Amino acid sequence: MKPSIKTICKKNSLQDGSFPIYLRVTINRKSKFYSTPYKCKINEWDDKTGEFNSKFRNHLAFNSSLRSLKDKATDILEKVRIDFGIVTLIQFDNYFRNDESEAKLFEEFTQKIMKQLEDNGQISYRNSIEGVLVSLRKFQKNIGKYRFEDIDCQFLIEYEGFLRKNGANDGGIANYMRNIRMIYNKAISGKIVSNKFYPFSDYKISKFKRKKIKKALSKAELDKIISFDISNLLC
């Protein structure tokens, strides 16, 4: 029987009343479930397609992330088939979990960077990165489960909206985003995540650049002031 890969909404509600999304892999009639960072309300899920429906906010972007997760599982199935000729659930699980351990989570990798900065005496920079992490935890309470692939352009757009709602100006938002970009660049350099997932190709921090304030008058403007007739203003 052909292996089956599907994302499902488990009907065991979480404390906040939402329901968790799992990746289900079935091989030879045996299934294994893998947790994801995603959750939703029952009426926001389409059981037939295994995706969020239009009632879920930004469902298109999140469905894209779900498809990426299924693509990854499909790639692992193919790798197991090439290595062993046949595929068993135990073999798949070993490969999948090994891939999970090698592909660092965003928060885990960020904490590693913070430790390096602290060891190098860059305390101010380290604290700046910690500020981003604290903010992200307020934005997404389960950020600790997010992989780099989950920090996509849509995620950054929503995070920007969260920051604005909480009083951040363009300069502050730009600082947060630059720190996230730095973390992502280091992860790419360290082969933690593929550069095809790089969100800053679409999300532009440059839009936050402050407009330059003109500090000096041009010659034409100065000539106008010099030639201005003030006699009519005098009593």
XYZ file of C-alpha atoms in Angstrom:
235
model
C 0.000 0.000 0.000
C 1.334 3.431 -0.958
C 2.482 5.620 1.985
C 0.119 8.448 2.895
C 1.086 11.905 4.149
C -1.573 14.300 5.402
C -2.008 17.208 7.794
C -4.929 16.750 10.166
C -6.707 18.661 12.918
C -6.875 16.546 16.071
C -10.139 16.845 17.944
C -8.496 17.138 21.369
C -8.875 20.801 22.296
C -6.062 22.845 23.823
C -6.461 25.081 26.889
C -7.343 28.096 24.748
C -10.135 26.184 22.995
C -8.255 25.734 19.717
C -7.290 22.410 18.144
C -3.737 21.287 17.216
C -2.606 20.496 13.681
C -0.537 17.345 13.177
C 1.328 15.736 10.319
C 0.107 12.151 9.911
C 2.299 9.642 8.098
C 0.797 6.238 7.284
C 2.945 3.353 6.019
C 1.657 -0.222 5.698
C -1.563 0.697 7.537
C 0.350 2.030 10.543
C 0.299 5.744 11.355
C 2.491 8.135 13.292
C 1.639 11.719 14.230
C 4.071 14.642 14.368
C 3.194 17.920 16.074
C 3.372 21.254 14.227
C 3.323 24.874 15.509
C -0.176 25.356 14.101
C -3.638 25.319 15.645
C -7.107 26.577 14.748
C -10.809 26.425 15.545
C -12.807 23.483 14.232
C -14.716 25.650 11.760
C -11.421 26.980 10.332
C -10.240 23.563 9.113
C -11.096 21.585 5.986
C -10.800 17.861 6.745
C -11.094 16.921 3.084
C -8.117 18.971 1.882
C -6.175 18.818 5.136
C -5.742 22.592 5.096
C -7.088 25.771 6.684
C -10.226 27.165 5.074
C -10.943 30.803 4.253
C -12.203 31.499 7.794
C -8.647 31.143 9.107
C -6.665 34.389 8.976
C -4.112 34.425 6.150
C -5.073 30.858 5.297
C -3.234 30.902 1.963
C 0.132 31.688 3.574
C -0.291 29.113 6.330
C -1.470 26.460 3.871
C 1.738 27.066 1.952
C 3.677 26.270 5.144
C 1.664 23.070 5.615
C 2.454 22.010 2.059
C 6.153 22.646 2.684
C 5.956 20.354 5.701
C 4.325 17.607 3.613
C 6.914 18.105 0.866
C 9.644 17.589 3.427
C 8.044 14.320 4.572
C 7.746 13.201 0.941
C 11.448 13.932 0.379
C 12.347 11.838 3.430
C 10.202 8.949 2.169
C 12.103 9.024 -1.103
C 15.436 9.148 0.713
C 14.506 6.078 2.783
C 13.386 4.260 -0.372
C 16.707 5.016 -2.084
C 18.741 3.904 0.944
C 16.798 0.727 1.802
C 14.711 -0.175 -1.233
C 11.586 -0.418 0.921
C 10.007 2.000 3.390
C 8.880 1.181 6.923
C 7.400 3.524 9.510
C 10.343 2.940 11.849
C 12.841 3.865 9.127
C 10.862 6.965 8.225
C 10.603 8.012 11.875
C 14.352 7.662 12.391
C 15.108 9.807 9.337
C 12.412 12.355 10.144
C 13.485 12.853 13.766
C 17.140 13.035 12.776
C 16.243 15.757 10.278
C 14.273 17.574 12.996
C 17.238 17.537 15.377
C 19.608 18.851 12.715
C 17.235 21.574 11.549
C 17.424 23.917 14.540
C 14.360 25.690 15.810
C 14.418 29.475 15.486
C 14.396 30.195 19.224
C 16.983 27.526 19.977
C 19.362 28.931 17.371
C 18.756 32.505 18.570
C 19.701 31.555 22.123
C 22.915 30.040 20.769
C 23.748 33.363 19.086
C 22.995 35.224 22.331
C 25.452 32.973 24.188
C 28.157 33.647 21.587
C 27.623 37.407 21.839
C 27.793 37.255 25.630
C 31.014 35.231 25.513
C 32.476 37.852 23.156
C 31.573 40.655 25.548
C 28.951 42.112 23.182
C 26.422 42.499 25.979
C 24.479 45.372 24.426
C 24.021 43.474 21.158
C 23.111 40.334 23.076
C 20.433 42.233 25.024
C 19.067 43.644 21.776
C 18.611 40.114 20.424
C 16.971 39.044 23.675
C 14.522 41.934 23.294
C 13.464 40.536 19.926
C 12.952 37.084 21.419
C 10.839 38.477 24.277
C 8.721 40.389 21.766
C 8.278 37.328 19.536
C 7.119 35.255 22.522
C 4.405 37.831 23.167
C 3.436 37.759 19.486
C 3.386 33.947 19.231
C 3.339 32.061 22.525
C 4.472 28.872 20.781
C 7.391 30.548 18.982
C 9.629 27.949 20.625
C 8.234 25.369 18.186
C 8.808 27.498 15.086
C 11.362 26.348 12.548
C 13.117 28.860 10.311
C 10.796 27.840 7.480
C 7.875 29.123 9.576
C 9.393 32.618 9.787
C 8.206 33.600 6.324
C 7.196 36.892 4.704
C 3.605 36.628 5.938
C 4.837 36.006 9.478
C 6.957 39.173 9.321
C 4.041 41.230 7.986
C 1.852 40.092 10.874
C 4.664 40.700 13.363
C 5.056 44.229 12.003
C 1.346 44.795 12.600
C 1.708 43.488 16.153
C 4.602 45.861 16.829
C 2.683 48.861 15.475
C -0.344 47.955 17.573
C 1.906 48.012 20.615
C 3.318 51.456 19.867
C 6.507 50.730 17.918
C 7.565 53.305 15.317
C 9.332 52.674 12.008
C 12.782 52.934 13.569
C 11.971 50.421 16.292
C 10.369 47.981 13.863
C 13.386 48.229 11.554
C 15.705 47.331 14.452
C 13.653 44.248 15.313
C 13.587 43.134 11.688
C 17.326 43.704 11.187
C 18.036 41.459 14.163
C 15.766 38.731 12.794
C 17.473 39.078 9.410
C 20.880 38.703 11.044
C 19.741 35.525 12.802
C 18.333 34.129 9.560
C 21.531 34.937 7.646
C 23.624 33.121 10.257
C 21.302 30.117 10.045
C 21.709 30.013 6.267
C 25.492 30.299 6.592
C 25.440 27.442 9.095
C 23.385 25.246 6.741
C 20.548 25.228 9.280
C 18.006 26.373 6.698
C 18.021 26.631 2.914
C 18.245 30.122 1.420
C 15.119 29.336 -0.621
C 13.135 30.047 2.565
C 14.805 33.449 3.096
C 11.870 35.830 3.827
C 13.740 39.099 3.383
C 13.840 38.730 -0.384
C 10.164 39.719 -0.313
C 9.956 41.577 2.983
C 11.945 44.795 2.588
C 13.359 46.510 5.670
C 14.433 49.423 3.464
C 10.837 50.697 3.490
C 11.437 51.869 7.049
C 14.236 54.260 6.059
C 13.602 57.716 7.401
C 13.161 60.479 4.914
C 16.113 62.822 4.940
C 15.362 66.179 6.504
C 16.726 69.086 4.507
C 19.001 71.035 6.851
C 20.315 73.700 4.443
C 18.533 76.109 2.119
C 19.246 76.015 -1.580
C 20.706 79.136 -3.278
C 17.335 79.859 -4.929
C 15.557 79.688 -1.562
C 18.161 81.959 0.010
C 17.801 84.506 -2.828
C 14.037 84.587 -2.281
C 14.526 85.440 1.384
C 17.071 88.168 0.621
C 14.884 89.781 -2.050
C 11.666 89.553 -0.041
C 10.125 93.009 0.421
C 9.180 93.463 4.069
C 8.194 97.143 3.757
C 4.525 96.234 3.495
C 4.759 94.393 6.794
C 6.077 97.410 8.702
C 3.653 99.718 10.463
